[in-house]
Amino acid sequence: MEGMKLFHTCPVNDAELLVVMLEKHEIDAKEEMIEPIPEGEDEFSRPVKVFVPESDYDRAYELFFGDSEDEL
């Protein structure tokens, strides 16, 4: 994805929630399914890559993994 940086890889349900939360902070996140489904995984635990624009990566990281939880 041009201009996008991998932010997080997680199960599909978590990825959908993460994208919604990022969009609430005006960060345009995109999901990409990992193909094919890894052995032993089902549709609900299927891993998904979440990408954010390179310009928003640091802010997104600080929101979800930083020390401060003020913005959430």
N, CA, C and O atoms as a MOPAC input file, in Angstrom:
PM7 MOZYME 1SCF
protein

 N      0.84300 1    -1.18500 1     0.00000 1
 C      0.00000 1     0.00000 1     0.00000 1
 C      0.88400 1     1.24300 1     0.00000 1
 O      1.62600 1     1.50300 1     0.94700 1
 N      0.78400 1     1.98500 1    -1.06500 1
 C      1.59400 1     3.18100 1    -1.25400 1
 C      1.29500 1     4.22600 1    -0.17800 1
 O      0.14000 1     4.59700 1     0.03100 1
 N      2.32900 1     4.69100 1     0.49400 1
 C      2.17700 1     5.73500 1     1.50200 1
 C      1.61600 1     5.25900 1     2.82200 1
 O      1.33800 1     6.07000 1     3.70500 1
 N      1.44200 1     3.94500 1     2.97200 1
 C      0.88300 1     3.37900 1     4.20000 1
 C      1.96200 1     2.57000 1     4.91400 1
 O      2.88200 1     2.04700 1     4.28500 1
 N      1.83600 1     2.47800 1     6.22300 1
 C      2.79800 1     1.73400 1     7.03800 1
 C      2.03700 1     0.73600 1     7.90100 1
 O      0.97800 1     1.05500 1     8.44100 1
 N      2.58000 1    -0.47600 1     8.03000 1
 C      1.94700 1    -1.49100 1     8.86800 1
 C      1.92300 1    -1.00200 1    10.30100 1
 O      2.96100 1    -0.66400 1    10.87000 1
 N      0.74000 1    -0.96500 1    10.88000 1
 C      0.57400 1    -0.49000 1    12.24700 1
 C      0.42800 1    -1.64700 1    13.22200 1
 O      1.04300 1    -1.64100 1    14.28800 1
 N     -0.38800 1    -2.64900 1    12.86200 1
 C     -0.64400 1    -3.74500 1    13.80000 1
 C     -1.22200 1    -4.92900 1    13.03500 1
 O     -1.89200 1    -4.74800 1    12.01800 1
 N     -0.96300 1    -6.14100 1    13.52300 1
 C     -1.56800 1    -7.35500 1    12.98600 1
 C     -2.33100 1    -8.00700 1    14.12500 1
 O     -1.78000 1    -8.21900 1    15.20500 1
 N     -3.59700 1    -8.32600 1    13.88700 1
 C     -4.44600 1    -8.87900 1    14.93600 1
 C     -5.61300 1    -9.63900 1    14.30300 1
 O     -5.81000 1    -9.56100 1    13.09000 1
 N     -6.39200 1   -10.37700 1    15.11000 1
 C     -7.57000 1   -11.07300 1    14.57300 1
 C     -8.56900 1   -10.08800 1    13.97200 1
 O     -8.60800 1    -8.91500 1    14.34100 1
 N     -9.36700 1   -10.58500 1    13.05000 1
 C    -10.28900 1    -9.75100 1    12.27100 1
 C    -11.20000 1    -8.88800 1    13.14400 1
 O    -11.39200 1    -7.71200 1    12.83400 1
 N    -11.76100 1    -9.42400 1    14.21100 1
 C    -12.65400 1    -8.63100 1    15.06600 1
 C    -11.91800 1    -7.46900 1    15.71700 1
 O    -12.44100 1    -6.35700 1    15.78800 1
 N    -10.70400 1    -7.72700 1    16.19200 1
 C     -9.90900 1    -6.66400 1    16.80800 1
 C     -9.50100 1    -5.61600 1    15.77300 1
 O     -9.47800 1    -4.42000 1    16.06300 1
 N     -9.18100 1    -6.08000 1    14.56800 1
 C     -8.78000 1    -5.15900 1    13.50400 1
 C     -9.91100 1    -4.20300 1    13.14500 1
 O     -9.68000 1    -3.00900 1    12.95200 1
 N    -11.11900 1    -4.71600 1    13.05700 1
 C    -12.26200 1    -3.86300 1    12.72500 1
 C    -12.47100 1    -2.80600 1    13.79800 1
 O    -12.74800 1    -1.65000 1    13.47800 1
 N    -12.34400 1    -3.17900 1    15.05200 1
 C    -12.49300 1    -2.22100 1    16.14900 1
 C    -11.36100 1    -1.19800 1    16.12300 1
 O    -11.60100 1    -0.00800 1    16.32900 1
 N    -10.14800 1    -1.63800 1    15.87700 1
 C     -9.00700 1    -0.73800 1    15.80200 1
 C     -9.19300 1     0.29800 1    14.70000 1
 O     -8.91100 1     1.47900 1    14.90400 1
 N     -9.66500 1    -0.13800 1    13.53600 1
 C     -9.89500 1     0.78600 1    12.42000 1
 C    -10.93500 1     1.83100 1    12.80400 1
 O    -10.75300 1     3.01200 1    12.51100 1
 N    -12.00700 1     1.42600 1    13.44400 1
 C    -13.05000 1     2.37000 1    13.87100 1
 C    -12.46600 1     3.37900 1    14.86100 1
 O    -12.72500 1     4.57800 1    14.75700 1
 N    -11.68400 1     2.89300 1    15.81500 1
 C    -11.10100 1     3.79700 1    16.81100 1
 C    -10.11200 1     4.77200 1    16.16400 1
 O    -10.07900 1     5.94900 1    16.52300 1
 N     -9.31500 1     4.29200 1    15.22100 1
 C     -8.38600 1     5.18200 1    14.51700 1
 C     -9.14900 1     6.23200 1    13.71800 1
 O     -8.76700 1     7.40200 1    13.71100 1
 N    -10.21700 1     5.82900 1    13.04700 1
 C    -11.00800 1     6.77100 1    12.25700 1
 C    -11.66600 1     7.83300 1    13.13200 1
 O    -11.87000 1     8.96100 1    12.68300 1
 N    -11.99900 1     7.48900 1    14.37300 1
 C    -12.56000 1     8.48900 1    15.29000 1
 C    -11.52800 1     9.57500 1    15.61400 1
 O    -11.88900 1    10.68100 1    16.01500 1
 N    -10.26000 1     9.25500 1    15.43900 1
 C     -9.17700 1    10.22200 1    15.64000 1
 C     -8.67100 1    10.76300 1    14.30200 1
 O     -7.56800 1    11.30300 1    14.21000 1
 N     -9.50400 1    10.60600 1    13.26500 1
 C     -9.23200 1    11.11900 1    11.91800 1
 C     -7.95000 1    10.54600 1    11.31300 1
 O     -7.20400 1    11.24500 1    10.62800 1
 N     -7.71100 1     9.26100 1    11.57900 1
 C     -6.60100 1     8.53000 1    10.97200 1
 C     -7.22100 1     7.49900 1    10.04000 1
 O     -7.94000 1     6.60300 1    10.48300 1
 N     -6.94000 1     7.62900 1     8.74800 1
 C     -7.55000 1     6.78800 1     7.72900 1
 C     -6.84400 1     5.43100 1     7.66100 1
 O     -5.87500 1     5.27200 1     6.91800 1
 N     -7.32600 1     4.45400 1     8.43500 1
 C     -6.71600 1     3.12600 1     8.49900 1
 C     -7.32700 1     2.19700 1     7.44500 1
 O     -8.49100 1     2.33700 1     7.06800 1
 N     -6.51800 1     1.25500 1     6.98500 1
 C     -6.95800 1     0.25600 1     6.00200 1
 C     -6.63300 1    -1.13500 1     6.52700 1
 O     -5.61900 1    -1.33800 1     7.19500 1
 N     -7.51400 1    -2.09900 1     6.21300 1
 C     -7.30100 1    -3.48500 1     6.61300 1
 C     -6.89500 1    -4.31100 1     5.40200 1
 O     -7.32400 1    -4.04400 1     4.27900 1
 N     -6.05800 1    -5.32300 1     5.64600 1
 C     -5.67700 1    -6.25400 1     4.58800 1
 C     -5.65400 1    -7.66400 1     5.19500 1
 O     -4.89400 1    -7.94200 1     6.12300 1
 N     -6.50100 1    -8.54400 1     4.65100 1
 C     -6.54700 1    -9.92600 1     5.12100 1
 C     -5.25700 1   -10.64000 1     4.74300 1
 O     -4.71800 1   -10.41700 1     3.65900 1
 N     -4.76700 1   -11.48300 1     5.61600 1
 C     -3.61000 1   -12.30800 1     5.30800 1
 C     -4.11400 1   -13.53500 1     4.57400 1
 O     -4.91700 1   -14.30300 1     5.10500 1
 N     -3.64300 1   -13.71500 1     3.36100 1
 C     -4.06200 1   -14.83700 1     2.51200 1
 C     -2.91700 1   -15.81100 1     2.36300 1
 O     -1.77100 1   -15.36300 1     2.31400 1
 N     -3.13800 1   -17.08400 1     2.28800 1
 C     -4.35700 1   -17.77600 1     2.69900 1
 C     -4.45400 1   -17.81600 1     4.22600 1
 O     -3.51800 1   -17.45100 1     4.93700 1
 N     -5.60100 1   -18.26300 1     4.70100 1
 C     -5.79900 1   -18.37000 1     6.14700 1
 C     -4.78100 1   -19.37000 1     6.69700 1
 O     -4.68500 1   -20.48800 1     6.19000 1
 N     -4.02500 1   -18.99000 1     7.71800 1
 C     -3.07000 1   -19.92800 1     8.31200 1
 C     -3.77700 1   -21.17400 1     8.84800 1
 O     -4.92200 1   -21.10900 1     9.29800 1
 N     -3.09200 1   -22.28100 1     8.79400 1
 C     -3.65700 1   -23.54400 1     9.25900 1
 C     -4.07400 1   -23.42500 1    10.72300 1
 O     -3.33700 1   -22.88100 1    11.54500 1
 N     -5.25200 1   -23.93500 1    11.03600 1
 C     -5.76400 1   -23.89900 1    12.39500 1
 C     -6.53800 1   -22.64100 1    12.73800 1
 O     -7.08100 1   -22.53800 1    13.83800 1
 N     -6.60300 1   -21.68800 1    11.83100 1
 C     -7.34400 1   -20.44300 1    12.06200 1
 C     -8.72800 1   -20.54500 1    11.42600 1
 O     -8.91800 1   -21.24900 1    10.43400 1
 N     -9.69800 1   -19.82700 1    12.01600 1
 C    -11.02000 1   -19.75500 1    11.40800 1
 C    -11.27300 1   -18.30400 1    10.98400 1
 O    -10.41300 1   -17.44300 1    11.16800 1
 N    -12.44200 1   -18.04000 1    10.42200 1
 C    -12.74900 1   -16.69300 1     9.91700 1
 C    -12.69500 1   -15.62800 1    11.01000 1
 O    -12.37600 1   -14.47500 1    10.72200 1
 N    -13.00100 1   -15.99100 1    12.26000 1
 C    -13.05800 1   -14.99800 1    13.33400 1
 C    -11.69400 1   -14.72300 1    13.96200 1
 O    -11.47500 1   -13.65200 1    14.52800 1
 N    -10.78700 1   -15.67600 1    13.86400 1
 C     -9.45700 1   -15.45700 1    14.42400 1
 C     -8.42600 1   -15.20200 1    13.33100 1
 O     -7.22900 1   -15.10000 1    13.60200 1
 N     -8.90100 1   -15.10200 1    12.10100 1
 C     -8.03400 1   -14.86300 1    10.94100 1
 C     -7.22200 1   -13.58500 1    11.15300 1
 O     -7.78500 1   -12.55200 1    11.51800 1
 N     -5.91200 1   -13.64100 1    10.92900 1
 C     -5.09700 1   -12.44000 1    11.11500 1
 C     -5.30800 1   -11.41200 1    10.00100 1
 O     -5.45600 1   -11.75300 1     8.82700 1
 N     -5.31500 1   -10.16200 1    10.40700 1
 C     -5.50900 1    -9.03500 1     9.50100 1
 C     -4.41700 1    -8.00400 1     9.79000 1
 O     -4.09000 1    -7.74200 1    10.94800 1
 N     -3.86400 1    -7.42700 1     8.73600 1
 C     -2.89900 1    -6.34500 1     8.88400 1
 C     -3.64900 1    -5.02100 1     8.83000 1
 O     -4.50500 1    -4.81900 1     7.96900 1
 N     -3.32600 1    -4.12800 1     9.74700 1
 C     -3.92700 1    -2.79500 1     9.76700 1
 C     -2.81900 1    -1.79800 1     9.39800 1
 O     -1.76300 1    -1.76000 1    10.03000 1
 N     -3.08400 1    -1.00200 1     8.36900 1
 C     -2.14200 1    -0.00700 1     7.88200 1
 C     -2.66800 1     1.39200 1     8.16900 1
 O     -3.87600 1     1.62700 1     8.14600 1
 N     -1.76100 1     2.31100 1     8.43700 1
 C     -2.11200 1     3.72400 1     8.60200 1
 C     -1.19000 1     4.53700 1     7.69600 1
 O     -0.11500 1     4.06500 1     7.32400 1
 N     -1.60000 1     5.75600 1     7.33900 1
 C     -0.70700 1     6.61300 1     6.54400 1
 C      0.60300 1     6.83800 1     7.30200 1
 O      0.60700 1     7.00300 1     8.52200 1
 N      1.70600 1     6.84100 1     6.56400 1
 C      3.01500 1     7.05500 1     7.19600 1
 C      3.03500 1     8.33700 1     8.02300 1
 O      3.66400 1     8.39000 1     9.08000 1
 N      2.34800 1     9.36300 1     7.54300 1
 C      2.33700 1    10.65200 1     8.24000 1
 C      1.58800 1    10.60100 1     9.57300 1
 O      1.81900 1    11.44400 1    10.43900 1
 N      0.69500 1     9.62300 1     9.74900 1
 C     -0.08000 1     9.50000 1    10.98600 1
 C      0.42100 1     8.38100 1    11.89400 1
 O     -0.13100 1     8.17300 1    12.97500 1
 N      1.45600 1     7.66100 1    11.47300 1
 C      1.90500 1     6.49200 1    12.22800 1
 C      2.30500 1     6.83400 1    13.66700 1
 O      1.87300 1     6.16200 1    14.60400 1
 N      3.11700 1     7.86200 1    13.84500 1
 C      3.58700 1     8.20600 1    15.19400 1
 C      2.42700 1     8.57600 1    16.11300 1
 O      2.40300 1     8.17900 1    17.27800 1
 N      1.48300 1     9.32300 1    15.59900 1
 C      0.31500 1     9.71400 1    16.41200 1
 C     -0.52600 1     8.49600 1    16.76600 1
 O     -0.98300 1     8.36300 1    17.90100 1
 N     -0.73200 1     7.60300 1    15.79400 1
 C     -1.49800 1     6.38300 1    16.05000 1
 C     -0.79000 1     5.52200 1    17.09200 1
 O     -1.42700 1     4.97500 1    17.99300 1
 N      0.52500 1     5.40700 1    16.96400 1
 C      1.29000 1     4.60700 1    17.92300 1
 C      1.14700 1     5.19500 1    19.32000 1
 O      0.92500 1     4.46200 1    20.28500 1
 N      1.27000 1     6.49600 1    19.43100 1
 C      1.16100 1     7.15300 1    20.73500 1
 C     -0.23600 1     6.96200 1    21.33200 1
 O     -0.37300 1     6.77300 1    22.54000 1
 N     -1.26800 1     7.01100 1    20.49100 1
 C     -2.63600 1     6.82300 1    20.97300 1
 C     -2.84500 1     5.43800 1    21.58600 1
 O     -3.48500 1     5.31200 1    22.63000 1
 N     -2.31500 1     4.41200 1    20.95000 1
 C     -2.63200 1     3.04800 1    21.36600 1
 C     -1.54000 1     2.34400 1    22.14900 1
 O     -1.82900 1     1.39400 1    22.87700 1
 N     -0.30200 1     2.77800 1    22.02200 1
 C      0.78000 1     2.07000 1    22.70000 1
 C      1.63600 1     2.98900 1    23.56700 1
 O      2.54600 1     2.51900 1    24.25000 1
 N      1.35800 1     4.28500 1    23.54800 1
 C      2.14200 1     5.24000 1    24.33600 1
 C      1.77700 1     5.20500 1    25.80500 1
 O      0.84800 1     4.50800 1    26.21400 1
 N      2.51800 1     5.96400 1    26.59200 1
 C      2.29700 1     6.01600 1    28.04300 1
 C      1.01600 1     6.73400 1    28.41000 1
 O      0.35800 1     6.37000 1    29.38500 1
 N      0.65100 1     7.74800 1    27.64100 1
 C     -0.52100 1     8.56000 1    27.95900 1
 C     -1.78600 1     7.96500 1    27.33000 1
 O     -1.79200 1     7.58000 1    26.16100 1
 N     -2.83700 1     7.90100 1    28.11700 1
 C     -4.12900 1     7.42400 1    27.61200 1
 C     -5.12900 1     8.56700 1    27.55400 1
 O     -6.33800 1     8.33800 1    27.53100 1
 N     -4.62300 1     9.80800 1    27.52900 1
 C     -5.47600 1    10.98400 1    27.56400 1
 C     -6.43000 1    11.07200 1    26.37900 1
 O     -7.59100 1    11.44500 1    26.55100 1
 N     -5.95700 1    10.73200 1    25.17100 1
 C     -6.78200 1    10.91800 1    23.97900 1
 C     -7.81300 1     9.83600 1    23.78800 1
 O     -8.78000 1    10.04900 1    23.05700 1
 N     -7.65400 1     8.68600 1    24.41000 1
 C     -8.63000 1     7.60900 1    24.23400 1
 C     -9.77900 1     7.85300 1    25.15700 1
 O    -10.72700 1     7.06800 1    25.18200 1

